[in-house]
Amino acid sequence: MVDEHTDPVATRRRRRVLITGAGGQLGRALAETFADDDLVALSHKEWDVTSPGPAGLRSDPFDLVLHAAAWTDVDGAESDAQGAAAVNVGGTANVAALGAPLVAFSTDYVFDGRKGEPYVESDGPNPLSAYGRTKLHGEAAAGPDAWVVRSSWLFGPTGHNFVRTMLRLAEERDEVAVVDDQRGSPTYVGHLAAATRELVDRALPRGVWHLAAGGDCTWADFAEAIFEEASLDCRVRRITTEELGRPAPRPPAAVLRSERPGAPPLPHWSEGLRDCLAALSLTADGDPK
Ligand SMILES: NC(=O)c1ccc[n+]([C@@H]2O[C@H](COP(=O)([O-])OP(=O)(O)OC[C@H]3O[C@@H](n4cnc5c(N)ncnc54)[C@H](OP(=O)(O)O)[C@@H]3O)[C@@H](O)[C@H]2O)c1
């Protein structure tokens, strides 16, 4: 039973909640999900986390910080690992230095994807890319008292993500080449935000949590599902990672599952896709709502 007087994070009163990276796809979903709290939602422009932040932030304490700011350009991190580390490691340290209960978001790319079955929290990380390494070091920078939420293949109605890219490409051509040898769980940001809220509201223990959509697929499977669900006439040509030739190596199969008691369950990725298309005002038959 949560004691309302000793656990300010989980109580039902309006908490003072800070969101970093509030302009990003997850930041926006978190702002919607935590809308009944007293929110301070700061975009990149309002707080570049590579600096300690405005003095006002440090003088007026928060009940909860949701740290969604990050360098997320996986390929760009290969040629500017220091830049990526400044945000993902140094930035996370600056956010943790606020001293408030913290949720820091991390990624399936901390794993090498060679396990052959889903990864649970006790599995040892082994990132293949500069991005993955900065995120792993960022987990440490969040500190032992943080909730470190690892998720995967995020998509939502705003920002840069695979769903929006596929919808755009389908307008321009009748075939797209999509990688078919990477497997993961595409996770809808609205579902991740709701699961994050559950983690905090239920005062579940701190530490690493794997929160990703149910089910798994390849990028090519996901692209086909997007076209089908949005009734778009576009074919998927299945290619290999090698054919695509991106600078950063990706884990071939990094499906995240939780082994922790009481882990908030997330809906299947196909449900996330439907919710995302609905949020984009695309019905199943492709007509605007
Ligand atoms: N996207 C995925 O597939 C995925 C998968 C697993 C985990 N994650 C993790 O989930 C979290 C949220 O990712 P997301 O998908 O929402 O990414 P996103 O849409 O790229 O959002 C990240 C936000 O952080 C901002 N940002 C970048 N550098 C910053 C800085 N120095 N100071 C303050 N803000 C800064 C970006 O602003 P600008 O756009 O102006 O630079 C952007 O608004 C991240 O921790 C990410 O590593 C993402």
CSV table of C-alpha atoms and ligand atoms in Angstrom, one decimal:
chain,number,residue,atom,x,y,z
A,1,MET,CA,0.0,0.0,0.0
A,2,VAL,CA,1.4,3.4,-1.0
A,3,ASP,CA,1.7,5.9,1.9
A,4,GLU,CA,0.6,9.2,0.4
A,5,HIS,CA,2.7,11.1,2.9
A,6,THR,CA,6.0,9.4,2.3
A,7,ASP,CA,5.8,8.6,-1.5
A,8,PRO,CA,5.2,11.8,-3.4
A,9,VAL,CA,5.8,10.0,-6.8
A,10,ALA,CA,2.9,7.7,-6.6
A,11,THR,CA,0.2,9.7,-5.0
A,12,ARG,CA,-2.8,10.9,-6.8
A,13,ARG,CA,-2.2,14.6,-6.0
A,14,ARG,CA,-0.9,16.8,-8.7
A,15,ARG,CA,2.8,16.2,-8.9
A,16,ARG,CA,5.3,18.7,-10.2
A,17,VAL,CA,6.6,16.8,-13.2
A,18,LEU,CA,9.4,17.8,-15.6
A,19,ILE,CA,9.6,16.4,-19.1
A,20,THR,CA,12.9,16.8,-21.1
A,21,GLY,CA,12.9,16.5,-24.9
A,22,ALA,CA,9.2,17.5,-24.8
A,23,GLY,CA,9.2,18.2,-28.5
A,24,GLY,CA,10.2,14.6,-29.4
A,25,GLN,CA,7.7,11.8,-30.2
A,26,LEU,CA,7.9,10.2,-26.8
A,27,GLY,CA,8.1,13.6,-25.0
A,28,ARG,CA,4.8,14.6,-26.6
A,29,ALA,CA,3.1,11.3,-25.6
A,30,LEU,CA,4.3,11.7,-22.1
A,31,ALA,CA,2.9,15.2,-21.9
A,32,GLU,CA,-0.5,13.8,-22.9
A,33,THR,CA,-0.4,10.9,-20.5
A,34,PHE,CA,0.8,13.0,-17.5
A,35,ALA,CA,-1.5,16.0,-18.4
A,36,ASP,CA,-3.3,15.9,-15.1
A,37,ASP,CA,0.0,16.6,-13.3
A,38,ASP,CA,1.6,20.0,-12.8
A,39,LEU,CA,3.8,19.7,-16.0
A,40,VAL,CA,6.9,21.6,-17.0
A,41,ALA,CA,7.5,20.3,-20.5
A,42,LEU,CA,10.8,21.6,-21.9
A,43,SER,CA,11.8,21.2,-25.6
A,44,HIS,CA,15.4,21.1,-26.8
A,45,LYS,CA,15.3,24.9,-27.3
A,46,GLU,CA,14.1,25.5,-23.8
A,47,TRP,CA,16.7,23.2,-22.1
A,48,ASP,CA,19.7,21.8,-23.9
A,49,VAL,CA,20.5,19.1,-21.4
A,50,THR,CA,24.2,19.3,-22.3
A,51,SER,CA,24.2,22.3,-19.9
A,52,PRO,CA,23.1,22.1,-16.3
A,53,GLY,CA,19.9,24.0,-17.0
A,54,PRO,CA,18.3,27.2,-15.8
A,55,ALA,CA,18.9,28.0,-12.1
A,56,GLY,CA,15.1,28.0,-11.5
A,57,LEU,CA,14.9,24.3,-12.4
A,58,ARG,CA,17.4,23.4,-9.6
A,59,SER,CA,15.9,25.7,-7.0
A,60,ASP,CA,12.2,24.5,-7.2
A,61,PRO,CA,12.2,20.7,-6.7
A,62,PHE,CA,10.3,18.2,-8.9
A,63,ASP,CA,8.4,15.2,-7.7
A,64,LEU,CA,9.3,13.3,-10.9
A,65,VAL,CA,11.5,13.8,-14.0
A,66,LEU,CA,10.7,12.1,-17.3
A,67,HIS,CA,13.9,12.3,-19.3
A,68,ALA,CA,13.0,11.9,-23.0
A,69,ALA,CA,15.7,14.1,-24.5
A,70,ALA,CA,18.3,12.2,-26.4
A,71,TRP,CA,20.5,12.0,-29.4
A,72,THR,CA,18.5,9.5,-31.5
A,73,ASP,CA,20.4,9.7,-34.8
A,74,VAL,CA,21.8,6.2,-34.7
A,75,ASP,CA,23.9,6.6,-37.9
A,76,GLY,CA,25.0,10.1,-37.1
A,77,ALA,CA,26.4,8.9,-33.8
A,78,GLU,CA,29.0,6.7,-35.7
A,79,SER,CA,30.7,9.9,-37.1
A,80,ASP,CA,30.1,12.0,-34.0
A,81,ALA,CA,30.3,9.7,-31.0
A,82,GLN,CA,31.4,12.6,-28.7
A,83,GLY,CA,28.4,14.7,-29.7
A,84,ALA,CA,26.1,11.7,-29.0
A,85,ALA,CA,27.8,11.1,-25.7
A,86,ALA,CA,27.5,14.7,-24.6
A,87,VAL,CA,23.7,14.4,-24.9
A,88,ASN,CA,23.1,10.8,-23.9
A,89,VAL,CA,25.6,10.5,-21.1
A,90,GLY,CA,26.5,14.1,-20.0
A,91,GLY,CA,22.9,15.3,-20.6
A,92,THR,CA,21.5,12.4,-18.5
A,93,ALA,CA,24.0,13.2,-15.7
A,94,ASN,CA,22.8,16.8,-15.7
A,95,VAL,CA,19.1,15.7,-15.5
A,96,ALA,CA,20.0,13.2,-12.7
A,97,ALA,CA,21.8,16.1,-10.8
A,98,LEU,CA,18.3,17.7,-10.3
A,99,GLY,CA,18.0,15.0,-7.5
A,100,ALA,CA,14.4,14.2,-8.3
A,101,PRO,CA,12.9,10.7,-8.9
A,102,LEU,CA,13.9,10.0,-12.4
A,103,VAL,CA,12.7,7.9,-15.4
A,104,ALA,CA,15.4,7.7,-18.0
A,105,PHE,CA,14.6,6.0,-21.4
A,106,SER,CA,17.0,3.6,-23.0
A,107,THR,CA,17.0,1.2,-25.9
A,108,ASP,CA,17.2,-2.4,-27.2
A,109,TYR,CA,20.3,-1.2,-29.1
A,110,VAL,CA,22.3,-1.8,-25.8
A,111,PHE,CA,22.1,-5.5,-26.9
A,112,ASP,CA,24.0,-7.2,-29.7
A,113,GLY,CA,20.8,-9.1,-30.8
A,114,ARG,CA,22.5,-12.5,-31.1
A,115,LYS,CA,20.9,-14.2,-28.1
A,116,GLY,CA,18.3,-16.0,-30.2
A,117,GLU,CA,15.5,-15.3,-27.8
A,118,PRO,CA,14.0,-12.2,-26.1
A,119,TYR,CA,16.2,-10.2,-23.8
A,120,VAL,CA,15.2,-9.8,-20.2
A,121,GLU,CA,16.5,-7.2,-17.7
A,122,SER,CA,19.3,-9.5,-16.3
A,123,ASP,CA,20.8,-10.1,-19.7
A,124,GLY,CA,24.2,-8.6,-20.2
A,125,PRO,CA,24.3,-5.7,-22.7
A,126,ASN,CA,26.8,-5.6,-25.5
A,127,PRO,CA,26.1,-2.6,-27.8
A,128,LEU,CA,27.2,-2.8,-31.4
A,129,SER,CA,26.9,0.9,-32.2
A,130,ALA,CA,28.2,4.2,-30.9
A,131,TYR,CA,24.6,5.2,-30.2
A,132,GLY,CA,24.0,2.0,-28.2
A,133,ARG,CA,27.2,2.6,-26.2
A,134,THR,CA,26.2,6.2,-25.3
A,135,LYS,CA,22.7,4.9,-24.2
A,136,LEU,CA,24.3,2.2,-22.0
A,137,HIS,CA,26.6,4.8,-20.4
A,138,GLY,CA,23.5,7.0,-20.0
A,139,GLU,CA,21.8,4.3,-18.0
A,140,ALA,CA,24.7,4.5,-15.6
A,141,ALA,CA,24.6,8.3,-15.5
A,142,ALA,CA,20.9,8.1,-14.5
A,143,GLY,CA,22.1,6.6,-11.2
A,144,PRO,CA,21.0,3.5,-9.2
A,145,ASP,CA,17.8,5.2,-8.0
A,146,ALA,CA,16.3,5.8,-11.4
A,147,TRP,CA,13.8,3.8,-13.3
A,148,VAL,CA,15.6,3.0,-16.6
A,149,VAL,CA,13.0,2.1,-19.2
A,150,ARG,CA,14.3,0.3,-22.2
A,151,SER,CA,12.0,0.2,-25.2
A,152,SER,CA,12.3,-0.4,-28.9
A,153,TRP,CA,11.4,0.8,-32.4
A,154,LEU,CA,9.3,3.8,-31.2
A,155,PHE,CA,6.7,5.3,-33.5
A,156,GLY,CA,3.9,7.8,-33.0
A,157,PRO,CA,1.9,10.4,-34.9
A,158,THR,CA,4.6,13.1,-34.7
A,159,GLY,CA,8.4,13.3,-35.4
A,160,HIS,CA,10.7,11.1,-37.4
A,161,ASN,CA,9.7,7.5,-37.3
A,162,PHE,CA,9.3,4.5,-39.5
A,163,VAL,CA,5.5,4.7,-39.8
A,164,ARG,CA,5.5,8.3,-41.0
A,165,THR,CA,8.3,7.5,-43.4
A,166,MET,CA,6.5,4.6,-44.9
A,167,LEU,CA,3.3,6.6,-45.3
A,168,ARG,CA,5.2,9.3,-47.1
A,169,LEU,CA,7.1,6.9,-49.4
A,170,ALA,CA,3.8,5.1,-50.3
A,171,GLU,CA,2.5,8.5,-51.6
A,172,GLU,CA,5.6,8.8,-53.9
A,173,ARG,CA,6.2,5.3,-55.2
A,174,ASP,CA,4.6,1.8,-55.6
A,175,GLU,CA,7.5,-0.2,-54.1
A,176,VAL,CA,9.8,0.3,-51.2
A,177,ALA,CA,12.9,-1.8,-50.2
A,178,VAL,CA,12.8,-2.7,-46.5
A,179,VAL,CA,15.2,-4.6,-44.3
A,180,ASP,CA,13.9,-8.1,-43.5
A,181,ASP,CA,16.7,-9.4,-41.3
A,182,GLN,CA,16.3,-7.3,-38.2
A,183,ARG,CA,13.6,-8.3,-35.7
A,184,GLY,CA,12.1,-6.2,-33.0
A,185,SER,CA,8.9,-5.0,-31.3
A,186,PRO,CA,7.6,-1.7,-32.8
A,187,THR,CA,6.3,0.2,-29.8
A,188,TYR,CA,3.7,3.0,-30.0
A,189,VAL,CA,4.7,6.0,-27.9
A,190,GLY,CA,1.2,6.3,-26.4
A,191,HIS,CA,1.4,2.8,-25.1
A,192,LEU,CA,5.0,3.3,-23.7
A,193,ALA,CA,3.9,6.5,-22.0
A,194,ALA,CA,0.9,4.7,-20.3
A,195,ALA,CA,3.1,1.9,-19.2
A,196,THR,CA,5.6,4.4,-17.8
A,197,ARG,CA,2.8,6.1,-15.9
A,198,GLU,CA,1.8,2.7,-14.4
A,199,LEU,CA,5.4,2.0,-13.3
A,200,VAL,CA,5.5,5.3,-11.4
A,201,ASP,CA,1.9,5.3,-10.1
A,202,ARG,CA,2.2,1.8,-8.8
A,203,ALA,CA,5.6,2.7,-7.2
A,204,LEU,CA,7.2,-0.3,-8.8
A,205,PRO,CA,10.9,-0.7,-7.8
A,206,ARG,CA,13.6,1.4,-9.4
A,207,GLY,CA,16.1,-0.1,-11.8
A,208,VAL,CA,16.0,-1.4,-15.3
A,209,TRP,CA,12.6,-2.3,-16.9
A,210,HIS,CA,12.0,-3.7,-20.3
A,211,LEU,CA,8.8,-2.0,-21.7
A,212,ALA,CA,8.1,-2.8,-25.3
A,213,ALA,CA,5.1,-3.8,-27.4
A,214,GLY,CA,3.8,-7.4,-27.5
A,215,GLY,CA,4.7,-9.5,-30.5
A,216,ASP,CA,7.7,-9.0,-32.8
A,217,CYS,CA,8.3,-8.7,-36.5
A,218,THR,CA,10.9,-7.5,-39.1
A,219,TRP,CA,10.9,-4.0,-40.5
A,220,ALA,CA,9.6,-5.5,-43.8
A,221,ASP,CA,6.7,-7.2,-42.0
A,222,PHE,CA,6.0,-3.9,-40.2
A,223,ALA,CA,6.0,-1.9,-43.5
A,224,GLU,CA,3.5,-4.4,-45.0
A,225,ALA,CA,1.3,-4.1,-42.0
A,226,ILE,CA,1.4,-0.3,-42.3
A,227,PHE,CA,0.4,-0.4,-46.0
A,228,GLU,CA,-2.4,-2.9,-45.3
A,229,GLU,CA,-3.8,-1.1,-42.3
A,230,ALA,CA,-3.7,2.3,-44.1
A,231,SER,CA,-5.0,0.7,-47.4
A,232,LEU,CA,-2.1,1.9,-49.4
A,233,ASP,CA,-1.1,0.3,-52.7
A,234,CYS,CA,2.6,-0.1,-52.2
A,235,ARG,CA,4.7,-3.3,-52.4
A,236,VAL,CA,7.5,-4.2,-50.0
A,237,ARG,CA,10.7,-5.6,-51.5
A,238,ARG,CA,12.5,-7.5,-48.8
A,239,ILE,CA,16.3,-6.7,-48.6
A,240,THR,CA,19.1,-7.4,-46.2
A,241,THR,CA,20.8,-5.0,-43.7
A,242,GLU,CA,24.0,-5.4,-45.8
A,243,GLU,CA,22.1,-4.3,-49.0
A,244,LEU,CA,20.8,-1.2,-47.2
A,245,GLY,CA,24.4,-0.3,-46.1
A,246,ARG,CA,23.8,2.0,-43.2
A,247,PRO,CA,26.9,3.2,-41.2
A,248,ALA,CA,25.7,1.9,-37.8
A,249,PRO,CA,25.4,-1.8,-37.1
A,250,ARG,CA,22.0,-2.9,-35.7
A,251,PRO,CA,21.2,-5.9,-33.5
A,252,PRO,CA,19.6,-8.6,-35.7
A,253,ALA,CA,17.1,-9.5,-33.1
A,254,ALA,CA,16.6,-7.5,-30.0
A,255,VAL,CA,13.1,-8.3,-28.7
A,256,LEU,CA,12.7,-7.0,-25.2
A,257,ARG,CA,10.6,-8.8,-22.5
A,258,SER,CA,10.3,-8.2,-18.8
A,259,GLU,CA,11.2,-10.8,-16.2
A,260,ARG,CA,10.2,-8.5,-13.3
A,261,PRO,CA,7.1,-9.1,-11.2
A,262,GLY,CA,4.3,-6.8,-12.0
A,263,ALA,CA,5.8,-5.3,-15.2
A,264,PRO,CA,3.2,-3.2,-16.9
A,265,PRO,CA,2.1,-5.1,-20.1
A,266,LEU,CA,2.0,-3.3,-23.4
A,267,PRO,CA,-0.5,-4.1,-26.2
A,268,HIS,CA,0.7,-5.9,-29.4
A,269,TRP,CA,2.5,-3.8,-31.9
A,270,SER,CA,-0.4,-4.2,-34.4
A,271,GLU,CA,-2.7,-2.5,-31.9
A,272,GLY,CA,-0.1,0.3,-31.5
A,273,LEU,CA,-0.1,0.7,-35.3
A,274,ARG,CA,-3.9,1.0,-35.4
A,275,ASP,CA,-3.9,3.6,-32.6
A,276,CYS,CA,-1.1,5.6,-34.4
A,277,LEU,CA,-3.0,5.6,-37.7
A,278,ALA,CA,-6.2,6.7,-35.8
A,279,ALA,CA,-4.2,9.5,-34.2
A,280,LEU,CA,-3.1,10.5,-37.7
A,281,SER,CA,-6.7,10.4,-38.8
A,282,LEU,CA,-6.3,7.5,-41.1
A,283,THR,CA,-9.0,4.9,-40.8
A,284,ALA,CA,-8.4,1.2,-41.7
A,285,ASP,CA,-9.7,1.8,-45.2
A,286,GLY,CA,-7.4,4.8,-45.7
A,287,ASP,CA,-10.1,7.5,-45.6
A,288,PRO,CA,-9.6,10.5,-43.5
A,289,LYS,CA,-11.9,10.4,-40.4
B,1,LIG,N1,13.1,6.2,-31.5
B,1,LIG,C1,13.3,5.0,-31.2
B,1,LIG,O1,13.1,4.1,-32.0
B,1,LIG,C2,13.8,4.6,-29.8
B,1,LIG,C3,13.9,3.2,-29.5
B,1,LIG,C4,14.3,2.9,-28.2
B,1,LIG,C5,14.5,3.9,-27.3
B,1,LIG,N2,14.4,5.2,-27.6
B,1,LIG,C6,14.7,6.2,-26.6
B,1,LIG,O2,13.5,6.8,-26.3
B,1,LIG,C7,13.7,8.2,-25.9
B,1,LIG,C8,12.8,9.1,-26.7
B,1,LIG,O3,13.2,9.0,-28.1
B,1,LIG,P1,12.2,9.6,-29.2
B,1,LIG,O4,12.0,8.5,-30.2
B,1,LIG,O5,11.1,10.3,-28.7
B,1,LIG,O6,13.3,10.5,-29.9
B,1,LIG,P2,13.1,11.9,-30.7
B,1,LIG,O7,11.7,12.0,-31.3
B,1,LIG,O8,14.3,12.1,-31.5
B,1,LIG,O9,13.1,13.0,-29.5
B,1,LIG,C9,14.2,13.3,-28.8
B,1,LIG,C10,14.1,14.7,-28.4
B,1,LIG,O10,15.3,15.1,-27.7
B,1,LIG,C11,15.7,16.4,-28.2
B,1,LIG,N3,17.1,16.6,-28.0
B,1,LIG,C12,18.2,16.2,-28.7
B,1,LIG,N4,19.3,16.7,-28.2
B,1,LIG,C13,18.9,17.4,-27.1
B,1,LIG,C14,19.7,18.2,-26.1
B,1,LIG,N5,21.0,18.3,-26.2
B,1,LIG,N6,19.0,18.8,-25.1
B,1,LIG,C15,17.6,18.6,-25.0
B,1,LIG,N7,16.9,18.0,-25.9
B,1,LIG,C16,17.5,17.4,-26.9
B,1,LIG,C17,15.3,16.4,-29.6
B,1,LIG,O11,15.2,17.7,-30.1
B,1,LIG,P3,15.7,18.1,-31.6
B,1,LIG,O12,14.9,17.2,-32.5
B,1,LIG,O13,15.4,19.5,-31.7
B,1,LIG,O14,17.2,17.7,-31.7
B,1,LIG,C18,14.0,15.7,-29.6
B,1,LIG,O15,12.9,16.6,-29.4
B,1,LIG,C19,15.2,8.4,-26.1
B,1,LIG,O16,15.9,8.2,-24.9
B,1,LIG,C20,15.6,7.3,-27.1
B,1,LIG,O17,17.0,7.0,-27.0
B,1,LIG,C21,14.0,5.6,-28.9
